[in-house]
């Protein structure tokens, strides 16, 4: 028998019991004639004690040879500790060891496996199996486990069926790039890994499954960021005979259930809804962080027409009012200007107006505007003495996006983005289509199966860009945690959509023919959504990167540094797949 208890289990009530524990040596300390060993397993840490004065000398000598991460089995008696450790659940007791054996030795680990590890990111990723022994990482995976269990139980009660869909599918590269897999049995042909089970879940609705969900891996060959991995997990859902309202209500219910079960947060009120248009207008983002206000105030009409050429030539002039920031120094303001001028943000400059404590207004453009002009701006922004207006100008959409970044930066600087504070909302009424300047064509903002709002269908020919979709995103703290839509279930409308997206009939048939055919046999009205599981877990756990809640993540170049994937394959493998490699581009 390896153990009678786990390393996180024993308490004062177990005193005088004879127990056996197995686990890893987290660390050993020698103090006087005593040796203390922290024995660790998934459940906790228990202190083992060897006393040279009272114990067998050979036993103590053997204990002194134990190194970090040795795996041992120890038997002994539970005793009340002389000096208790309030930090540990097992801190009231220790084990006076009578015998132990080494089950396995360990090389010295490349970093210390403790809550505050001395290992950098790269080394911890290379030895991820050791990193996973640390509490911090394991706790995130425990939370992830609970989230999937709670999701399954919630959806099961509502009659959702979990159905698996294939991982090797037809390549339909609309949206992101596909990862592809060559087929040996069909030389020259490729499968794609699914970007999502979108078409399959719609087919399941045609099949009458009514309510489907799946906790499923999805694959997208995109540039990576803190909240993106090449493979990630969705809670993917679809329902039949529903309107947008039904879908929103159902999944608002799931979100509330998860908050209650995992965070103990009771969200009684319905989630606020914001149109995409308002999200852009007031926050410059389709995923507004609504933990704080600082909404945009447009000044275009009152700030134009004076001597200031920058404003006069601008399509849009917008301000945010940063409360209590009039005391910002020149240096702080310069830093903010540098921030908005970063290439990824792209503003040309920033104008500020300070409202001093006595109500006087001072700005970076005093020579162009009278105090009355500035007062009209401050009034519109609702500024109080001590506040600071930050103003950007230029093309509407670019400037709103830049102002959105500035707003987030100010929110962070003012401590308004507390990770323990959750602000959820639905963003609704997305545009159906998005114009792409480069390719001079429309793209589906969500995906090509998203239904236009019925009342906007007449605009499809005249003003396609103005058509709104029955599409929605759930946003929490500025993170898009889920999104979906009501789908087109009519093959004619779907064909029209493909036309607008620039597909020839043959191309649409070749790529989506199976779905179009299925729609000929009675497709019910349907809709759904998918949550990003990794993002949800990260938010709940207060993580900065989704990597920290994935057991074996990839790095920012899409590499698994632990097993060194991707890697070359043998010539024989290439041969079997009828593939030859082009010479690699020379690295600069
Ligand atoms: N398949 C969509 C996505 O991955 C979600 C949905 O529309 O249900 O974004």
XYZ file of C-alpha atoms and ligand atoms in Angstrom:
597
model
C 0.000 0.000 0.000
C 1.391 3.367 -1.006
C -0.715 5.623 1.181
C -3.417 5.796 3.821
C -3.968 9.537 3.296
C -3.006 12.274 0.865
C -0.532 15.024 1.735
C -3.348 17.548 2.138
C -5.591 15.562 4.396
C -4.278 15.238 7.945
C -5.486 17.524 10.764
C -5.325 17.666 14.598
C -8.105 15.076 14.713
C -5.662 12.543 13.256
C -3.084 12.977 16.040
C -1.588 9.658 17.289
C -2.702 7.767 14.172
C -0.159 5.739 12.280
C -0.237 6.821 8.626
C 1.543 6.278 5.345
C 1.964 9.068 2.778
C 3.525 9.112 -0.682
C 4.659 12.146 -2.589
C 7.471 14.386 -3.768
C 10.128 16.024 -1.595
C 9.424 19.710 -2.022
C 12.332 20.669 0.197
C 14.275 19.484 3.193
C 15.673 21.598 6.029
C 18.171 20.623 8.692
C 17.901 22.443 11.993
C 20.079 21.279 14.853
C 19.510 17.573 15.184
C 16.259 17.667 13.273
C 15.474 17.175 9.589
C 12.190 18.516 8.237
C 10.840 17.455 4.877
C 7.900 19.025 3.091
C 6.172 16.179 1.283
C 3.957 17.291 -1.570
C 1.238 15.803 -3.745
C -1.662 17.319 -5.682
C -3.654 17.750 -2.490
C -1.179 19.613 -0.336
C 1.981 19.513 1.734
C 2.641 17.625 4.965
C 5.720 18.060 7.152
C 7.780 14.955 7.900
C 10.161 15.022 10.882
C 13.330 13.043 11.667
C 14.978 13.553 15.036
C 18.604 12.466 15.341
C 18.363 12.273 19.086
C 15.443 9.902 19.288
C 15.313 8.223 15.868
C 17.453 5.527 14.401
C 20.720 7.085 13.129
C 20.604 5.176 9.824
C 17.078 6.452 9.155
C 18.156 10.055 9.745
C 21.199 9.670 7.566
C 19.065 8.273 4.750
C 16.628 11.196 5.153
C 19.444 13.699 4.876
C 20.299 12.294 1.456
C 16.861 13.038 -0.018
C 16.967 15.651 -2.751
C 14.293 17.891 -4.187
C 11.593 16.004 -6.128
C 12.557 12.534 -4.920
C 9.445 10.362 -4.733
C 9.114 8.666 -1.354
C 6.728 6.666 0.768
C 6.877 7.443 4.493
C 5.169 5.819 7.474
C 4.921 7.348 10.919
C 2.784 8.831 13.648
C 0.785 12.051 13.388
C 1.774 14.524 16.131
C 0.623 18.000 17.080
C 3.200 20.560 15.920
C 5.068 22.629 18.447
C 5.078 25.701 16.218
C 2.004 25.634 13.988
C 1.970 26.923 10.419
C -1.237 28.873 9.862
C -0.513 29.139 6.138
C -0.934 25.403 5.552
C -4.194 23.453 5.999
C -2.050 20.647 7.460
C 0.015 23.142 9.464
C -1.191 21.950 12.885
C 0.422 18.537 12.583
C 3.557 16.731 11.441
C 4.566 13.096 10.935
C 7.279 11.547 13.121
C 8.606 9.134 10.529
C 9.422 5.569 11.602
C 10.356 4.252 8.157
C 10.431 5.394 4.566
C 11.554 4.204 1.189
C 12.651 5.994 -1.931
C 10.253 5.107 -4.754
C 12.220 7.117 -7.258
C 15.080 9.568 -7.240
C 15.190 12.825 -9.187
C 17.776 14.940 -10.871
C 18.000 18.457 -9.506
C 15.039 20.192 -11.206
C 15.865 23.125 -13.502
C 13.807 25.493 -11.341
C 12.312 25.374 -7.875
C 8.850 23.887 -7.851
C 7.202 26.307 -5.473
C 4.495 28.947 -5.704
C 7.091 31.636 -6.374
C 9.295 29.723 -8.786
C 12.722 30.980 -9.807
C 12.169 29.657 -13.355
C 11.555 32.022 -16.290
C 8.772 31.426 -18.783
C 10.869 29.568 -21.365
C 12.387 27.100 -18.967
C 9.065 26.420 -17.275
C 7.470 25.729 -20.675
C 10.297 23.388 -21.670
C 9.723 21.442 -18.465
C 5.966 21.985 -18.384
C 5.421 18.636 -16.590
C 7.403 20.075 -13.671
C 5.698 23.461 -13.901
C 2.369 21.626 -13.606
C 3.454 20.367 -10.160
C 3.174 23.967 -8.933
C -0.004 25.043 -7.136
C -0.533 28.137 -9.247
C -0.780 26.270 -12.532
C -2.627 23.275 -11.144
C -5.297 25.481 -9.574
C -6.089 26.959 -12.980
C -6.594 23.495 -14.406
C -8.810 22.566 -11.469
C -10.935 25.637 -12.191
C -11.080 24.643 -15.856
C -12.248 21.162 -14.864
C -14.988 22.622 -12.665
C -16.086 24.944 -15.444
C -16.527 22.106 -17.918
C -18.348 19.945 -15.352
C -20.732 22.794 -14.473
C -21.273 23.617 -18.134
C -22.125 20.017 -18.958
C -24.499 19.702 -16.043
C -26.253 23.008 -16.822
C -26.713 22.223 -20.513
C -27.700 18.591 -19.865
C -30.564 19.788 -17.678
C -31.786 21.895 -20.605
C -31.789 18.852 -22.944
C -28.633 19.777 -24.855
C -26.892 16.715 -26.321
C -23.110 16.629 -26.507
C -22.198 15.347 -29.964
C -18.658 14.973 -31.286
C -17.923 16.306 -34.740
C -14.930 15.376 -36.931
C -11.466 16.839 -36.496
C -10.431 16.176 -40.092
C -12.724 18.116 -42.383
C -12.911 19.922 -45.687
C -10.883 23.098 -45.937
C -13.126 26.175 -46.138
C -10.746 29.025 -45.480
C -13.113 31.896 -44.758
C -12.104 33.785 -41.639
C -8.734 32.569 -40.402
C -6.222 30.322 -42.160
C -6.758 26.567 -41.894
C -4.239 24.075 -40.552
C -4.130 21.247 -43.071
C -3.359 17.523 -42.901
C -2.230 15.592 -45.989
C -4.112 12.420 -46.815
C -1.967 9.350 -47.617
C -4.924 7.417 -48.982
C -5.966 10.291 -51.224
C -2.670 11.510 -52.662
C -2.472 15.231 -53.293
C -5.498 15.942 -51.116
C -5.730 17.542 -47.710
C -8.004 17.641 -44.737
C -8.323 20.803 -42.687
C -8.532 20.947 -38.911
C -11.801 22.668 -37.992
C -11.731 26.378 -37.145
C -14.986 25.534 -35.364
C -17.677 22.864 -35.832
C -19.921 25.552 -37.370
C -21.278 23.679 -40.365
C -21.565 20.385 -38.522
C -23.631 21.876 -35.744
C -25.919 23.440 -38.315
C -26.249 20.033 -40.010
C -27.175 18.518 -36.641
C -30.043 21.008 -36.514
C -31.142 19.835 -39.969
C -30.984 16.314 -38.503
C -33.449 17.352 -35.801
C -31.059 17.193 -32.810
C -32.708 20.395 -31.582
C -30.112 21.282 -28.944
C -26.420 20.497 -29.370
C -23.294 21.376 -27.483
C -19.696 20.241 -27.493
C -16.612 21.177 -25.533
C -14.337 21.055 -28.495
C -10.863 21.865 -29.787
C -10.720 24.409 -32.621
C -7.726 25.298 -34.763
C -6.855 28.618 -36.411
C -3.586 29.501 -38.069
C -3.446 33.129 -36.917
C -0.831 35.378 -35.418
C -0.753 34.706 -31.698
C -1.410 37.018 -28.762
C -1.960 36.617 -25.044
C -5.545 35.530 -25.645
C -4.906 33.386 -28.721
C -3.491 29.911 -29.199
C -3.376 27.932 -32.470
C -5.510 25.291 -30.802
C -8.076 26.394 -28.281
C -11.299 25.120 -26.782
C -14.837 26.252 -27.348
C -18.077 25.531 -25.560
C -19.917 25.259 -28.849
C -23.733 25.332 -28.887
C -26.630 25.359 -31.322
C -30.418 25.385 -30.897
C -33.401 24.957 -33.216
C -36.628 26.941 -33.367
C -35.104 29.897 -31.583
C -34.890 33.620 -32.051
C -32.027 35.779 -30.856
C -33.808 36.425 -27.562
C -34.026 32.686 -26.777
C -30.311 32.175 -27.391
C -29.316 35.195 -25.301
C -31.521 34.098 -22.403
C -30.243 30.523 -22.433
C -26.574 31.449 -22.425
C -26.937 34.348 -20.064
C -28.257 31.605 -17.793
C -25.103 29.552 -18.343
C -22.843 32.538 -17.608
C -24.735 33.302 -14.406
C -24.616 29.644 -13.369
C -20.831 29.595 -13.822
C -20.360 32.824 -11.871
C -22.488 31.458 -9.040
C -20.924 28.005 -8.892
C -17.294 28.961 -9.443
C -17.007 32.464 -8.031
C -19.946 32.632 -5.607
C -21.184 35.713 -7.476
C -24.953 36.129 -7.732
C -25.851 38.077 -10.837
C -29.512 38.878 -10.398
C -30.039 41.558 -13.044
C -30.321 40.731 -16.742
C -27.088 41.439 -18.607
C -27.061 44.895 -20.196
C -27.221 44.999 -23.993
C -25.336 47.483 -26.118
C -25.569 47.892 -29.869
C -22.359 47.485 -31.835
C -22.869 51.046 -33.014
C -22.937 52.431 -29.452
C -19.988 50.267 -28.442
C -17.910 51.864 -31.185
C -19.290 55.345 -30.526
C -18.732 55.395 -26.778
C -15.866 52.929 -26.292
C -14.177 52.609 -29.691
C -14.324 48.835 -29.380
C -16.760 46.011 -30.090
C -15.678 44.541 -26.750
C -15.967 47.463 -24.348
C -14.559 47.173 -20.849
C -17.551 48.425 -18.860
C -15.958 48.094 -15.425
C -15.585 51.872 -15.635
C -17.219 54.811 -17.424
C -15.048 57.385 -19.167
C -17.261 57.140 -22.255
C -16.308 59.159 -25.320
C -17.796 62.586 -25.795
C -17.839 63.879 -29.356
C -16.648 67.464 -29.813
C -16.517 67.593 -33.624
C -19.278 70.192 -33.985
C -17.949 72.606 -31.351
C -14.186 72.207 -31.747
C -13.996 72.892 -35.470
C -13.944 76.254 -37.188
C -11.198 78.060 -35.257
C -7.558 78.467 -36.268
C -6.474 74.962 -35.325
C -5.879 73.185 -38.636
C -5.533 69.722 -37.097
C -9.088 69.808 -35.808
C -10.465 71.559 -38.869
C -9.310 68.789 -41.160
C -10.534 66.009 -38.854
C -13.618 63.940 -39.583
C -14.055 63.229 -35.865
C -12.926 64.886 -32.629
C -13.552 62.963 -29.428
C -12.662 63.326 -25.756
C -12.509 61.286 -22.605
C -12.646 62.887 -19.192
C -10.132 61.426 -16.733
C -11.383 62.215 -13.240
C -8.892 63.805 -10.875
C -6.067 63.784 -13.422
C -5.574 67.555 -13.825
C -2.491 67.111 -11.670
C -0.829 64.979 -14.378
C 2.687 66.310 -14.971
C 4.133 67.298 -18.315
C 6.078 64.042 -18.258
C 2.941 61.942 -17.709
C 1.136 63.775 -20.510
C 4.086 63.284 -22.859
C 4.059 59.587 -22.030
C 0.355 59.415 -22.936
C 1.059 61.208 -26.216
C 3.799 58.675 -26.975
C 1.359 55.922 -26.093
C -1.287 57.041 -28.615
C 1.389 57.621 -31.273
C 2.583 54.006 -31.156
C 2.210 52.479 -34.624
C -0.314 49.886 -33.407
C -2.505 52.719 -32.039
C -1.757 55.198 -34.780
C -2.907 58.618 -33.487
C -0.955 61.614 -34.755
C -1.024 63.489 -31.453
C -3.090 64.242 -28.356
C -4.623 67.442 -27.037
C -5.370 67.952 -23.352
C -7.459 70.383 -21.348
C -6.928 70.616 -17.579
C -9.604 71.945 -15.273
C -7.672 73.337 -12.328
C -9.109 73.197 -8.819
C -10.318 76.807 -9.150
C -12.152 75.949 -12.379
C -9.749 77.651 -14.805
C -8.996 75.735 -17.971
C -5.508 75.200 -19.370
C -4.861 73.363 -22.601
C -2.100 72.448 -24.992
C -3.845 74.554 -27.651
C -4.607 77.719 -25.653
C -3.540 79.979 -28.468
C -6.322 78.747 -30.760
C -9.236 78.687 -28.339
C -10.799 81.131 -25.882
C -11.572 80.097 -22.296
C -15.264 80.075 -23.335
C -14.523 77.590 -26.132
C -12.728 75.301 -23.710
C -15.531 75.682 -21.186
C -18.082 74.486 -23.727
C -15.981 71.345 -24.246
C -15.570 70.787 -20.509
C -19.300 71.257 -19.944
C -20.184 68.748 -22.610
C -17.794 66.268 -20.992
C -19.243 66.954 -17.543
C -15.749 67.845 -16.272
C -15.290 68.931 -12.650
C -12.410 70.888 -11.105
C -9.424 68.551 -10.995
C -10.387 66.630 -14.151
C -8.428 66.231 -17.349
C -9.819 66.024 -20.881
C -7.827 63.981 -23.377
C -8.770 64.635 -26.989
C -7.944 62.788 -30.227
C -8.950 63.677 -33.753
C -8.812 62.241 -37.287
C -10.763 59.632 -39.290
C -13.767 58.491 -37.313
C -13.138 54.799 -36.971
C -9.361 54.985 -36.502
C -9.684 57.802 -33.966
C -12.382 56.007 -32.007
C -10.193 52.909 -31.859
C -7.209 54.957 -30.660
C -9.342 56.768 -28.096
C -10.543 53.339 -26.957
C -6.941 52.275 -26.302
C -6.262 55.517 -24.458
C -9.385 54.974 -22.363
C -8.175 51.489 -21.383
C -4.743 52.856 -20.534
C -6.269 55.558 -18.328
C -8.562 52.946 -16.749
C -5.468 50.905 -15.856
C -3.549 53.924 -14.582
C -6.482 54.906 -12.363
C -6.928 51.359 -11.013
C -10.401 51.007 -12.508
C -9.786 47.566 -14.035
C -9.879 45.376 -10.950
C -9.677 41.700 -11.900
C -12.046 40.750 -9.104
C -14.737 43.000 -10.454
C -16.773 41.515 -13.316
C -18.791 43.544 -15.773
C -20.666 41.488 -18.374
C -22.793 42.581 -21.286
C -24.110 41.519 -24.668
C -23.002 43.475 -27.698
C -25.763 43.088 -30.312
C -26.727 44.314 -33.793
C -23.349 43.809 -35.421
C -23.054 44.806 -39.065
C -23.503 41.763 -41.296
C -20.649 42.716 -43.613
C -17.306 44.406 -43.346
C -15.669 46.127 -46.338
C -12.048 45.216 -47.005
C -10.130 47.988 -48.746
C -7.277 45.770 -49.787
C -9.290 43.124 -51.643
C -12.120 45.571 -52.457
C -14.812 43.168 -51.302
C -17.155 42.499 -48.416
C -16.323 39.927 -45.791
C -18.798 38.411 -43.349
C -18.178 40.133 -40.039
C -19.116 36.975 -38.130
C -19.289 34.159 -40.699
C -21.163 33.588 -43.960
C -24.017 31.695 -42.267
C -25.141 34.608 -40.098
C -28.662 35.872 -40.783
C -29.359 39.503 -41.560
C -32.061 41.196 -39.506
C -35.256 40.532 -41.510
C -36.102 44.237 -41.604
C -32.688 45.002 -43.143
C -32.892 42.433 -45.959
C -34.130 45.054 -48.465
C -30.811 46.901 -47.937
C -28.775 43.884 -49.061
C -28.619 45.145 -52.642
C -28.645 48.902 -52.114
C -26.532 49.380 -48.933
C -24.965 46.051 -48.004
C -22.655 47.772 -45.500
C -25.647 49.078 -43.527
C -27.306 45.679 -43.036
C -27.332 44.579 -39.411
C -26.990 40.942 -38.428
C -28.745 38.895 -35.812
C -25.353 38.419 -34.239
C -24.200 38.899 -30.668
C -21.098 38.688 -28.497
C -20.851 38.254 -24.769
C -18.197 40.569 -23.392
C -16.716 40.446 -19.898
C -14.218 43.062 -18.718
C -13.278 43.982 -22.267
C -12.798 40.365 -23.384
C -14.990 38.758 -26.021
C -15.801 35.504 -24.239
C -18.387 34.245 -26.684
C -20.260 35.037 -29.825
C -22.782 33.666 -32.227
C -25.747 34.388 -34.405
C -29.077 33.337 -35.748
C -28.307 31.459 -38.962
C -29.641 31.680 -42.448
C -31.794 28.554 -42.919
C -33.032 29.323 -46.374
C -30.833 28.111 -49.228
C -31.837 30.991 -51.442
C -30.825 33.674 -48.959
C -27.657 31.713 -48.248
C -26.809 31.684 -51.971
C -27.364 35.409 -52.121
C -25.051 35.884 -49.177
C -22.322 33.878 -50.949
C -22.773 36.088 -54.005
C -22.379 39.260 -51.934
C -19.232 37.747 -50.430
C -17.845 37.326 -53.932
C -18.174 33.562 -54.312
C -19.007 32.291 -57.777
C -21.758 29.699 -57.816
C -19.206 26.964 -58.548
C -16.933 28.044 -55.700
C -19.827 28.244 -53.243
C -20.988 24.812 -54.407
C -17.481 23.353 -54.112
C -16.911 24.726 -50.621
C -20.315 24.687 -48.998
C -22.361 22.451 -51.341
C -23.083 19.855 -48.659
C -24.646 22.488 -46.398
C -26.639 24.022 -49.266
C -27.919 20.561 -50.219
C -28.891 19.813 -46.640
C -30.873 23.034 -46.538
C -33.030 21.672 -49.363
C -34.442 19.030 -47.016
C -36.118 21.120 -44.387
C -33.694 23.121 -42.265
C -35.360 24.450 -39.118
C -34.786 28.044 -38.048
C -31.718 27.833 -35.792
C -28.999 29.777 -34.069
C -26.288 29.396 -31.485
C -23.008 30.583 -30.175
C -19.641 29.484 -28.903
C -17.808 30.510 -25.750
C -14.028 30.529 -25.637
C -13.362 28.207 -22.709
C -9.741 29.283 -22.297
C -10.714 32.950 -22.121
C -13.505 32.281 -19.641
C -11.213 30.309 -17.338
C -8.508 32.991 -17.588
C -10.991 35.687 -16.629
C -12.332 33.699 -13.699
C -8.796 32.944 -12.534
C -7.539 36.514 -13.104
C -4.816 35.403 -15.531
C -2.993 37.615 -18.017
C -2.608 34.900 -20.632
C -4.791 31.960 -21.662
C -1.597 29.886 -21.721
C -1.750 29.643 -17.941
C -4.958 27.617 -18.008
C -3.845 25.223 -20.757
C -1.912 22.164 -19.637
C 0.456 22.060 -22.602
C 0.284 25.382 -24.476
C 2.235 26.660 -27.469
C 4.493 29.703 -27.335
C 4.003 32.882 -29.373
C 5.564 31.323 -32.463
C 3.145 28.425 -32.234
C 5.819 26.046 -30.939
C 5.477 23.441 -28.251
C 8.935 23.945 -26.763
C 8.578 20.840 -24.603
C 8.235 18.280 -27.387
C 9.657 20.545 -30.085
C 6.657 20.632 -32.392
C 6.284 21.447 -35.227
C 9.204 19.452 -36.586
C 10.581 18.010 -39.814
C 9.252 14.635 -40.872
C 11.220 11.777 -42.458
C 11.727 11.603 -46.194
C 9.801 8.305 -46.177
C 6.819 10.011 -44.578
C 6.942 12.749 -47.200
C 7.245 10.138 -49.918
C 4.190 8.255 -48.658
C 2.212 11.484 -48.688
C 3.376 12.408 -52.185
C 4.893 15.614 -50.836
C 8.128 17.399 -51.686
C 9.365 20.407 -49.751
C 10.427 23.631 -51.392
C 13.726 25.060 -50.176
C 13.132 27.186 -47.075
C 13.420 30.950 -47.401
C 16.749 32.226 -46.095
C 16.332 33.713 -42.612
C 17.330 37.378 -42.445
N -18.619 29.164 -34.877
C -18.622 30.512 -34.383
C -17.218 30.912 -33.949
O -16.370 30.071 -33.755
C -19.535 30.695 -33.210
C -20.959 30.586 -33.612
O -21.413 31.339 -34.479
O -21.646 29.753 -33.014
O -16.952 32.080 -33.750
